[in-house]
Amino acid sequence: MDAPIFRVLIAGGGVAALEAALTLREVAEERVEVELLAPDPLFWYRPVAVAEPFGLGTVRHFDLGDLANRLGAGLTLGALTGVDSERRRVQTEAGATLAYDALLVASGAVPTDAVPGAFTFRGPADGKRVGTILDEVDHGNLAQVVFAVPWGAAWPLPAYELALMTARRAAALDAHTHVTVVTPEAEPLEVFGRAASEAVADLLADVGIEFLGGVYPVELADGRLVLSEGSIAADRVLALPRLRGARIDGIAQTSEGFIPVDDHCQALGAGAVFAAGDITSFPIKQGGIAAQQAVVAAEAIAVLAGATLVPHPFRPVLRGLLLTGGEPRYLRRDLSPGGESEWASAAPIWWPPTKIVGRRLTSFLASVAGDPEPEQPDVAMVDVDVELDREEAGRLARPLPTGIEPLAAVGGSGTVGSVMRSAPVTVAPDETLDAVAGAMRERDTGCVLVADDSGLVGILTARDVLRAAAGGVRTGEAPARAWMTAVPLTVGPHTLLDVAAETMTEHGIHHLPVVEDERVVGIVGLRDVTRSRGLATRMAVGLGF
């Protein structure tokens, strides 16, 4: 008797989704039946979106139904909104229910405005906005144009590309437009290392672009861009977006909506649920990284389906092709322990030399489009399969303003330690939501921490429990781990109240665990912080200070 077909549902229609489907077709062979769940009937190949307004490239799109058919997969149009990992079913935005044996969430992230007053460049849809700015540059109407990288922007390279191409265009037209790049990075594109930073710094200097590093943009108002430190003149500001993950019921996500995954891209505590691409909590959001995660997840799913192979763990390799308006530059960095290699080259250092490097997707799209295979150049090629150290990547792509670092204050006044609540309620990840609600009622609190033997893993609020109940979830069976906010932001007891308040406001959260020496010592809420700060202000006024 033949074994039943293993149903794989891939939620998404982008790079990670297609790379995973291609990998499953190859390594799982006939064991799996793949269905794509995507909100858009088109697949947009976006890497050259920055070049399109300059007439240097065209964003291509493909019919997703045709691509799925070529892959032997099905396609359902819709957006993923909820997962029941115990029953292995998903809910779509339209209310449909789909069953699966393994689920891969590759739904990407949502770009959001990060700098009030600035134009936000999200991709192809914002090409006209860039064109409007270029028209003003062409007519000599702009003296100061700024390209801004906000804190939390997970991939800064497009800002440099836009700046370089704008500056070259202005120079070619003899337009007197001063171009500036503002970024939290200390050095240009520092995620690629010193060699690449120096090469990019030279490129910026060659076309007269001013680099302001170590600061982040706050808002554009009255012809000035306010920065975290000071301000600069700006007629127009083009900013990159901050990314957020869409909320998916039944899956643990961070406060920013991202899904934490293990080395095989399995979602935290969710059974046969995997995630790849921008929706994961990996700090660097880039097409090549998404494709690598997709391969890792697909191999792990193939094993669940009965395929005989040893799945590879996620060992990210960072590559980038910087479009300059002149010769492209190929960048790479070895961030593995003991790694020494850093590259910035005008000749390709991987093949084929595309913006998104996917093990299977690049050649697949070329075959669909009928593009000829590019001829390999007569230059020395370099092996670039090197590991990217996660801790270093996390530091370089820090998703928080520097102010969240614990800051020492004089005395206990004005710090989190002076207002936090000690001995917060703690529950296990597998506690049911009913049990959690009972603990909240007993201790008269609206928030509990979720911890296992390894320590703090999440935070759960009364709002989370209500959201589950309102969605028809059986709260007597649903575990806390499926509804908690995973990998919660934390502060230390010496963190200033202003910093704690700013952190909660920026991330749209109301509670922060307080951690000292890797041990939870309390919890602080936005109400605690604002009440304390308000009381201090009223007292100061009353005493005549």
XYZ file of C-alpha atoms in Angstrom:
545
model
C 0.000 0.000 0.000
C 1.378 3.369 -0.997
C 2.254 5.821 1.787
C -0.125 8.805 2.037
C 1.041 12.015 0.398
C 2.648 14.455 2.832
C 0.923 17.839 2.473
C 3.203 20.880 2.630
C 1.613 24.305 2.815
C 3.855 27.274 2.014
C 2.379 30.594 3.115
C 3.939 33.186 0.851
C 4.673 33.923 -2.777
C 8.132 35.508 -2.661
C 11.753 34.420 -2.884
C 11.694 32.146 0.177
C 8.449 30.459 -0.854
C 9.634 29.632 -4.377
C 13.129 28.563 -3.293
C 11.530 26.203 -0.762
C 9.137 24.753 -3.359
C 12.030 24.176 -5.753
C 14.073 22.487 -3.040
C 11.184 20.228 -2.011
C 10.642 19.184 -5.618
C 14.256 18.048 -5.768
C 14.952 16.523 -2.337
C 11.489 15.193 -1.349
C 10.645 14.013 -4.871
C 7.158 12.436 -5.039
C 6.619 12.245 -1.293
C 5.105 15.708 -0.893
C 2.204 17.671 -2.269
C 2.950 21.406 -2.167
C 0.375 24.187 -1.981
C 1.260 27.879 -2.063
C -0.930 30.291 -0.098
C -0.223 33.823 -1.349
C -2.132 37.137 -1.277
C -0.803 38.319 -4.659
C -1.239 36.433 -7.958
C 2.114 37.820 -9.145
C 5.698 37.161 -8.090
C 7.671 40.395 -8.142
C 11.413 40.161 -8.692
C 12.372 43.309 -6.785
C 16.203 43.538 -6.516
C 16.552 46.217 -9.208
C 13.704 48.354 -7.854
C 16.229 51.045 -6.887
C 17.500 51.230 -10.476
C 14.154 51.456 -12.279
C 13.504 55.200 -11.639
C 16.937 55.939 -13.159
C 16.201 53.953 -16.312
C 18.911 51.439 -15.359
C 16.736 48.393 -14.819
C 13.201 47.046 -14.890
C 11.353 45.279 -12.105
C 10.084 42.012 -13.520
C 7.026 40.072 -12.482
C 5.817 36.553 -13.152
C 2.401 34.917 -12.946
C 2.546 32.994 -9.671
C -0.010 30.453 -10.890
C 2.212 29.642 -13.875
C 5.292 29.309 -11.640
C 3.401 27.027 -9.243
C 2.195 24.893 -12.157
C 5.765 24.518 -13.442
C 6.744 23.395 -9.949
C 3.928 20.887 -9.747
C 2.383 22.852 -6.884
C -1.066 24.262 -6.275
C -1.923 27.899 -5.565
C -4.547 29.336 -3.223
C -4.935 33.106 -3.123
C -5.226 34.457 0.398
C -3.303 35.685 3.422
C -2.389 33.590 6.460
C -3.955 34.906 9.683
C -3.962 31.991 12.122
C -2.393 28.598 12.826
C -3.693 25.705 14.915
C -0.486 23.713 15.258
C -2.153 21.002 17.368
C -4.695 20.165 14.629
C -2.393 21.241 11.791
C -4.769 23.699 10.191
C -4.467 27.312 9.133
C -6.979 30.105 8.818
C -6.912 32.646 5.985
C -8.021 36.259 5.959
C -11.117 35.242 3.983
C -12.080 32.677 6.626
C -10.979 29.576 4.708
C -9.400 26.621 6.543
C -6.523 24.659 5.010
C -4.955 21.476 6.376
C -1.258 20.616 6.315
C 1.271 18.052 7.494
C 4.045 20.656 7.505
C 3.714 24.427 7.255
C 6.342 26.886 6.040
C 5.595 30.522 6.840
C 7.354 32.663 4.241
C 4.962 35.591 4.245
C 7.607 38.306 4.421
C 7.422 41.524 6.418
C 5.414 44.718 6.202
C 7.370 47.935 5.473
C 6.260 50.809 7.695
C 7.072 54.508 7.716
C 9.888 55.275 10.130
C 10.692 58.964 9.555
C 7.745 61.411 9.679
C 7.883 63.956 6.858
C 10.155 61.804 4.673
C 9.326 59.793 1.556
C 9.559 56.069 2.347
C 11.086 53.785 -0.281
C 9.496 50.335 0.014
C 10.204 49.012 -3.448
C 8.702 49.120 -6.958
C 5.485 50.829 -5.825
C 7.496 53.865 -4.696
C 9.413 54.300 -7.952
C 7.236 57.299 -8.881
C 8.168 59.030 -5.640
C 11.841 58.615 -6.476
C 11.088 59.871 -9.994
C 9.475 63.007 -8.542
C 12.621 63.760 -6.538
C 14.806 63.110 -9.595
C 12.725 65.528 -11.662
C 13.321 68.205 -9.029
C 17.032 67.407 -9.067
C 17.079 67.594 -12.878
C 15.536 71.079 -12.783
C 17.924 72.304 -10.109
C 15.160 72.792 -7.529
C 16.771 70.838 -4.696
C 19.864 71.944 -2.839
C 19.895 69.231 -0.161
C 18.720 65.637 -0.615
C 19.152 63.116 2.207
C 18.953 59.326 2.031
C 18.174 58.048 5.495
C 18.515 54.685 7.201
C 16.317 54.588 10.339
C 17.174 52.429 13.321
C 15.581 49.047 12.805
C 16.110 49.067 9.025
C 17.346 45.540 8.457
C 19.094 46.005 5.088
C 20.718 49.428 4.467
C 22.219 48.778 1.024
C 19.343 50.352 -1.020
C 19.950 53.749 0.616
C 23.533 53.763 -0.661
C 22.448 52.673 -4.137
C 19.844 55.429 -4.355
C 22.312 58.022 -3.073
C 25.087 57.004 -5.484
C 22.832 56.944 -8.539
C 21.236 60.280 -7.599
C 24.610 61.945 -7.081
C 25.942 60.619 -10.399
C 22.842 61.844 -12.187
C 23.103 65.294 -10.580
C 26.776 65.524 -11.538
C 26.055 64.511 -15.136
C 23.452 67.297 -15.405
C 25.638 69.796 -13.536
C 22.820 70.164 -10.976
C 24.011 71.688 -7.716
C 22.432 69.146 -5.374
C 24.227 68.087 -2.227
C 23.553 64.427 -1.329
C 23.887 63.070 2.219
C 23.569 59.581 3.676
C 22.409 59.398 7.305
C 22.656 56.038 9.067
C 23.057 54.463 12.513
C 26.069 52.574 11.119
C 29.439 53.862 12.269
C 30.951 53.196 8.813
C 29.391 52.855 5.349
C 27.804 49.403 4.986
C 29.733 48.187 8.021
C 27.885 44.867 7.993
C 30.221 43.888 5.097
C 33.401 44.686 7.024
C 36.252 47.157 6.804
C 37.385 46.395 3.255
C 33.897 46.939 1.857
C 33.335 50.002 4.077
C 36.483 51.633 2.796
C 35.563 50.858 -0.804
C 32.065 52.287 -0.362
C 33.461 55.342 1.451
C 35.677 55.971 -1.572
C 32.667 55.648 -3.899
C 30.718 58.179 -1.816
C 33.633 60.595 -1.744
C 34.209 60.299 -5.507
C 30.753 61.720 -6.207
C 30.716 64.184 -3.310
C 28.238 62.382 -1.042
C 28.438 63.353 2.628
C 28.295 60.465 5.098
C 26.811 60.986 8.573
C 27.169 57.795 10.611
C 26.335 56.872 14.156
C 23.024 58.806 14.162
C 19.482 57.975 13.113
C 16.807 60.206 11.548
C 13.868 61.278 13.716
C 11.659 63.508 11.520
C 11.713 66.065 8.702
C 10.213 69.414 9.688
C 10.577 72.967 8.339
C 13.384 72.115 5.937
C 15.531 70.311 8.536
C 16.007 66.643 9.279
C 16.037 66.170 13.025
C 18.565 63.508 14.059
C 19.160 61.593 17.261
C 21.929 64.143 17.738
C 21.429 67.565 16.128
C 19.824 68.305 12.750
C 20.791 69.037 9.135
C 19.251 71.006 6.273
C 17.131 68.887 3.920
C 14.813 69.780 1.046
C 13.822 66.147 0.529
C 14.461 63.011 2.578
C 14.091 59.518 1.142
C 14.067 56.983 3.980
C 14.115 53.228 4.105
C 11.210 51.613 5.942
C 11.215 49.791 9.239
C 9.965 46.229 8.839
C 7.300 44.555 10.938
C 5.855 41.057 10.742
C 2.102 40.655 10.346
C 0.480 39.129 13.424
C -0.398 35.427 12.995
C -2.628 33.923 15.663
C -1.315 30.740 17.250
C 2.389 31.320 16.546
C 4.871 32.858 18.969
C 6.237 36.100 17.525
C 8.448 38.883 18.825
C 7.114 42.338 19.689
C 7.989 43.315 16.096
C 5.978 40.415 14.687
C 8.920 38.191 13.720
C 9.026 34.414 14.257
C 11.986 32.999 16.228
C 13.381 29.847 14.608
C 16.008 27.240 15.454
C 18.970 26.126 13.353
C 16.635 24.198 11.034
C 14.193 27.119 10.746
C 11.543 25.423 12.878
C 9.279 27.880 14.684
C 9.581 28.107 18.436
C 7.467 25.393 20.090
C 5.097 24.930 17.144
C 5.531 21.325 15.980
C 5.712 20.966 12.193
C 5.772 24.719 11.582
C 8.789 26.343 9.931
C 9.580 29.887 8.840
C 11.945 31.471 6.323
C 12.735 34.923 5.019
C 11.858 38.345 6.380
C 9.179 36.979 8.738
C 11.859 35.284 10.861
C 13.654 37.034 13.703
C 17.044 36.763 11.973
C 18.167 40.409 12.085
C 19.367 40.849 8.484
C 16.486 40.895 5.988
C 17.810 40.166 2.503
C 16.760 38.010 -0.434
C 19.861 35.832 -0.388
C 19.432 35.115 3.318
C 15.742 34.300 2.723
C 16.684 31.802 0.003
C 19.213 30.120 2.291
C 16.636 29.774 5.083
C 14.141 28.334 2.594
C 16.568 25.569 1.607
C 17.209 24.709 5.273
C 13.478 24.567 6.086
C 12.655 22.542 2.962
C 15.307 19.940 3.769
C 13.955 19.577 7.319
C 10.400 19.202 5.957
C 11.598 16.600 3.447
C 12.948 14.511 6.328
C 9.536 14.685 8.042
C 8.043 13.439 4.770
C 10.334 10.409 4.807
C 13.171 11.523 2.541
C 16.598 10.104 3.286
C 19.005 12.978 3.700
C 20.890 14.841 6.398
C 19.333 18.314 6.621
C 21.783 21.183 6.756
C 21.494 23.711 9.599
C 21.154 27.413 8.822
C 24.654 28.845 8.332
C 24.028 32.217 6.655
C 26.310 33.673 4.007
C 26.007 37.404 3.381
C 26.448 38.661 -0.181
C 25.502 41.932 -1.798
C 25.638 43.573 -5.219
C 25.852 47.358 -4.839
C 24.452 49.276 -7.823
C 26.381 52.514 -8.201
C 25.213 54.048 -11.457
C 28.641 53.106 -12.792
C 30.296 49.711 -12.411
C 28.534 47.496 -9.856
C 30.502 46.469 -6.767
C 30.362 42.964 -5.329
C 30.602 42.846 -1.536
C 31.014 39.981 0.899
C 32.211 39.398 4.407
C 33.249 36.368 6.427
C 31.818 36.861 9.925
C 32.579 33.329 11.072
C 34.857 32.833 14.091
C 38.440 33.369 12.957
C 37.323 34.547 9.551
C 39.569 37.111 7.888
C 38.263 37.506 4.349
C 36.522 40.705 3.282
C 35.927 41.654 -0.331
C 34.886 44.612 -2.405
C 35.403 43.889 -6.085
C 34.371 45.266 -9.461
C 34.499 41.710 -10.855
C 31.922 39.044 -9.918
C 32.884 36.940 -6.886
C 29.921 34.554 -7.190
C 28.154 33.106 -10.207
C 25.814 33.938 -11.777
C 26.258 37.579 -10.715
C 22.651 38.316 -9.715
C 21.267 40.511 -6.955
C 19.522 37.594 -5.223
C 21.633 34.473 -4.960
C 19.304 31.460 -4.719
C 20.590 27.934 -5.114
C 17.737 27.046 -7.488
C 15.541 30.125 -7.956
C 17.951 32.168 -10.088
C 18.263 29.567 -12.854
C 14.565 28.657 -12.601
C 13.435 32.242 -13.248
C 15.942 32.572 -16.084
C 14.524 29.463 -17.751
C 10.933 30.699 -17.330
C 11.824 34.091 -18.821
C 13.832 32.484 -21.614
C 16.964 34.370 -20.642
C 20.240 33.008 -21.992
C 22.796 31.677 -19.544
C 25.326 34.459 -18.852
C 28.866 33.789 -19.948
C 31.261 33.392 -17.065
C 33.867 36.194 -17.149
C 37.519 35.437 -17.637
C 38.457 36.476 -14.088
C 39.505 34.604 -10.998
C 36.485 33.421 -9.043
C 36.391 33.358 -5.256
C 34.637 30.823 -3.024
C 32.223 32.850 -0.918
C 30.486 30.098 1.050
C 31.427 31.411 4.472
C 29.476 31.528 7.686
C 27.955 34.669 9.139
C 28.233 34.782 12.932
C 24.769 35.374 14.397
C 25.871 37.416 17.390
C 27.883 39.724 15.160
C 24.991 39.979 12.701
C 22.660 40.853 15.552
C 24.959 43.601 16.742
C 25.382 45.101 13.284
C 21.645 44.956 12.527
C 20.498 46.009 15.987
C 16.718 46.493 15.844
C 16.677 48.979 18.739
C 17.852 52.518 19.277
C 21.079 52.700 21.249
C 19.138 54.207 24.133
C 17.825 50.813 25.206
C 21.229 49.873 26.542
C 21.037 49.815 30.359
C 22.179 53.204 31.529
C 23.474 53.831 35.028
C 21.818 56.671 36.884
C 22.838 58.433 40.054
C 21.023 56.701 42.928
C 17.804 54.682 42.527
C 15.584 57.635 41.637
C 14.437 57.818 38.017
C 15.342 54.202 37.198
C 13.306 51.128 36.386
C 14.420 49.560 39.659
C 12.598 52.240 41.617
C 9.163 51.438 40.120
C 9.308 47.800 38.967
C 7.178 45.085 40.488
C 9.268 42.285 41.989
C 8.463 38.566 41.768
C 6.368 38.668 38.571
C 3.965 35.798 37.848
C 5.701 33.110 35.778
C 4.098 30.225 33.855
C 5.450 27.309 31.820
C 5.193 27.353 27.987
C 2.727 24.440 27.982
C 0.359 25.961 30.558
C -3.087 26.400 29.016
C -4.555 29.845 28.477
C -7.272 28.986 31.014
C -4.595 28.306 33.621
C -2.829 31.532 32.697
C -6.067 33.514 33.035
C -6.592 31.958 36.459
C -3.099 32.959 37.557
C -3.678 36.513 36.336
C -6.929 36.737 38.275
C -5.412 35.273 41.429
C -2.453 37.663 41.397
C -4.471 40.607 40.046
C -2.151 41.199 37.116
C -2.617 41.645 33.401
C 0.721 40.171 32.406
C 2.732 37.002 33.092
C 6.184 35.863 32.034
C 6.708 32.540 30.245
C 9.825 30.597 31.217
C 11.262 27.111 30.840
C 14.410 25.434 32.168
C 16.553 27.677 29.961
C 15.028 30.865 31.359
C 12.717 33.568 30.011
C 11.182 32.687 26.630
C 8.166 34.990 26.354
C 5.590 37.311 27.829
C 1.791 36.901 27.783
C -0.823 39.565 28.486
C -4.547 39.556 29.206
C -5.010 41.033 25.728
C -3.351 37.935 24.211
C -5.714 35.639 26.114
C -8.734 37.698 25.047
C -7.545 37.670 21.421
C -7.383 33.869 21.499
C -10.819 33.554 23.114
C -12.364 36.002 20.652
C -10.962 33.926 17.802
C -12.821 30.837 18.969
C -9.695 29.095 20.309
C -10.235 26.396 22.930
C -8.455 28.194 25.766
C -8.560 25.081 27.926
C -6.247 23.378 25.410
C -4.240 26.193 23.764
C -0.714 26.468 25.232
C 0.817 29.763 26.358
C 3.749 29.301 23.961
C 1.444 29.643 20.944
C 0.113 33.047 22.011
C 3.004 34.668 23.854
C 5.316 37.380 22.587
C 8.564 35.472 22.097
C 12.068 36.740 22.890
C 10.684 39.792 24.699
C 12.615 43.019 24.971
C 14.130 43.450 28.416
C 15.695 46.230 30.480
C 17.942 46.301 33.516
C 17.011 47.767 36.899
C 19.364 50.718 36.283
C 17.748 51.660 32.971
C 16.424 55.211 33.037
C 12.647 55.624 33.085
C 12.793 57.834 29.972
C 14.597 55.060 28.089
C 12.098 52.412 29.230
C 9.160 54.629 28.228
C 10.680 55.364 24.813
C 11.326 51.667 24.226
C 7.759 50.640 25.027
C 6.319 53.484 22.964
C 8.518 52.761 19.929
C 7.624 49.059 19.940
C 3.961 49.423 20.863
C 4.240 47.302 24.022
C 3.130 47.915 27.604
C 5.404 45.685 29.727
C 9.130 44.986 29.957
C 10.749 42.197 31.995
C 13.569 43.496 34.174
C 16.694 41.339 33.965
C 19.931 41.532 35.942
C 22.824 39.093 35.465
C 20.599 37.006 33.143
C 18.025 36.593 35.937
C 14.515 38.048 35.907
C 14.165 40.354 38.916
C 10.905 42.137 38.074
C 8.558 43.593 35.509
C 7.743 47.198 34.668
C 4.717 48.539 32.811
C 4.244 51.678 30.761
C 1.704 52.851 33.326
C 4.288 52.416 36.129
C 6.830 54.468 34.211
C 4.496 57.280 33.133
C 2.899 57.508 36.585
C 6.308 57.840 38.222
C 7.534 60.410 35.703
C 4.291 62.405 35.999
C 4.461 62.363 39.798
C 8.053 63.571 39.744
C 7.078 66.473 37.464
C 4.141 67.521 39.637
C 6.276 67.363 42.764
C 8.957 69.493 41.162
C 6.418 72.150 40.180
C 4.831 72.139 43.631
C 8.168 72.622 45.349
C 9.123 75.496 43.086
C 12.021 73.756 41.340
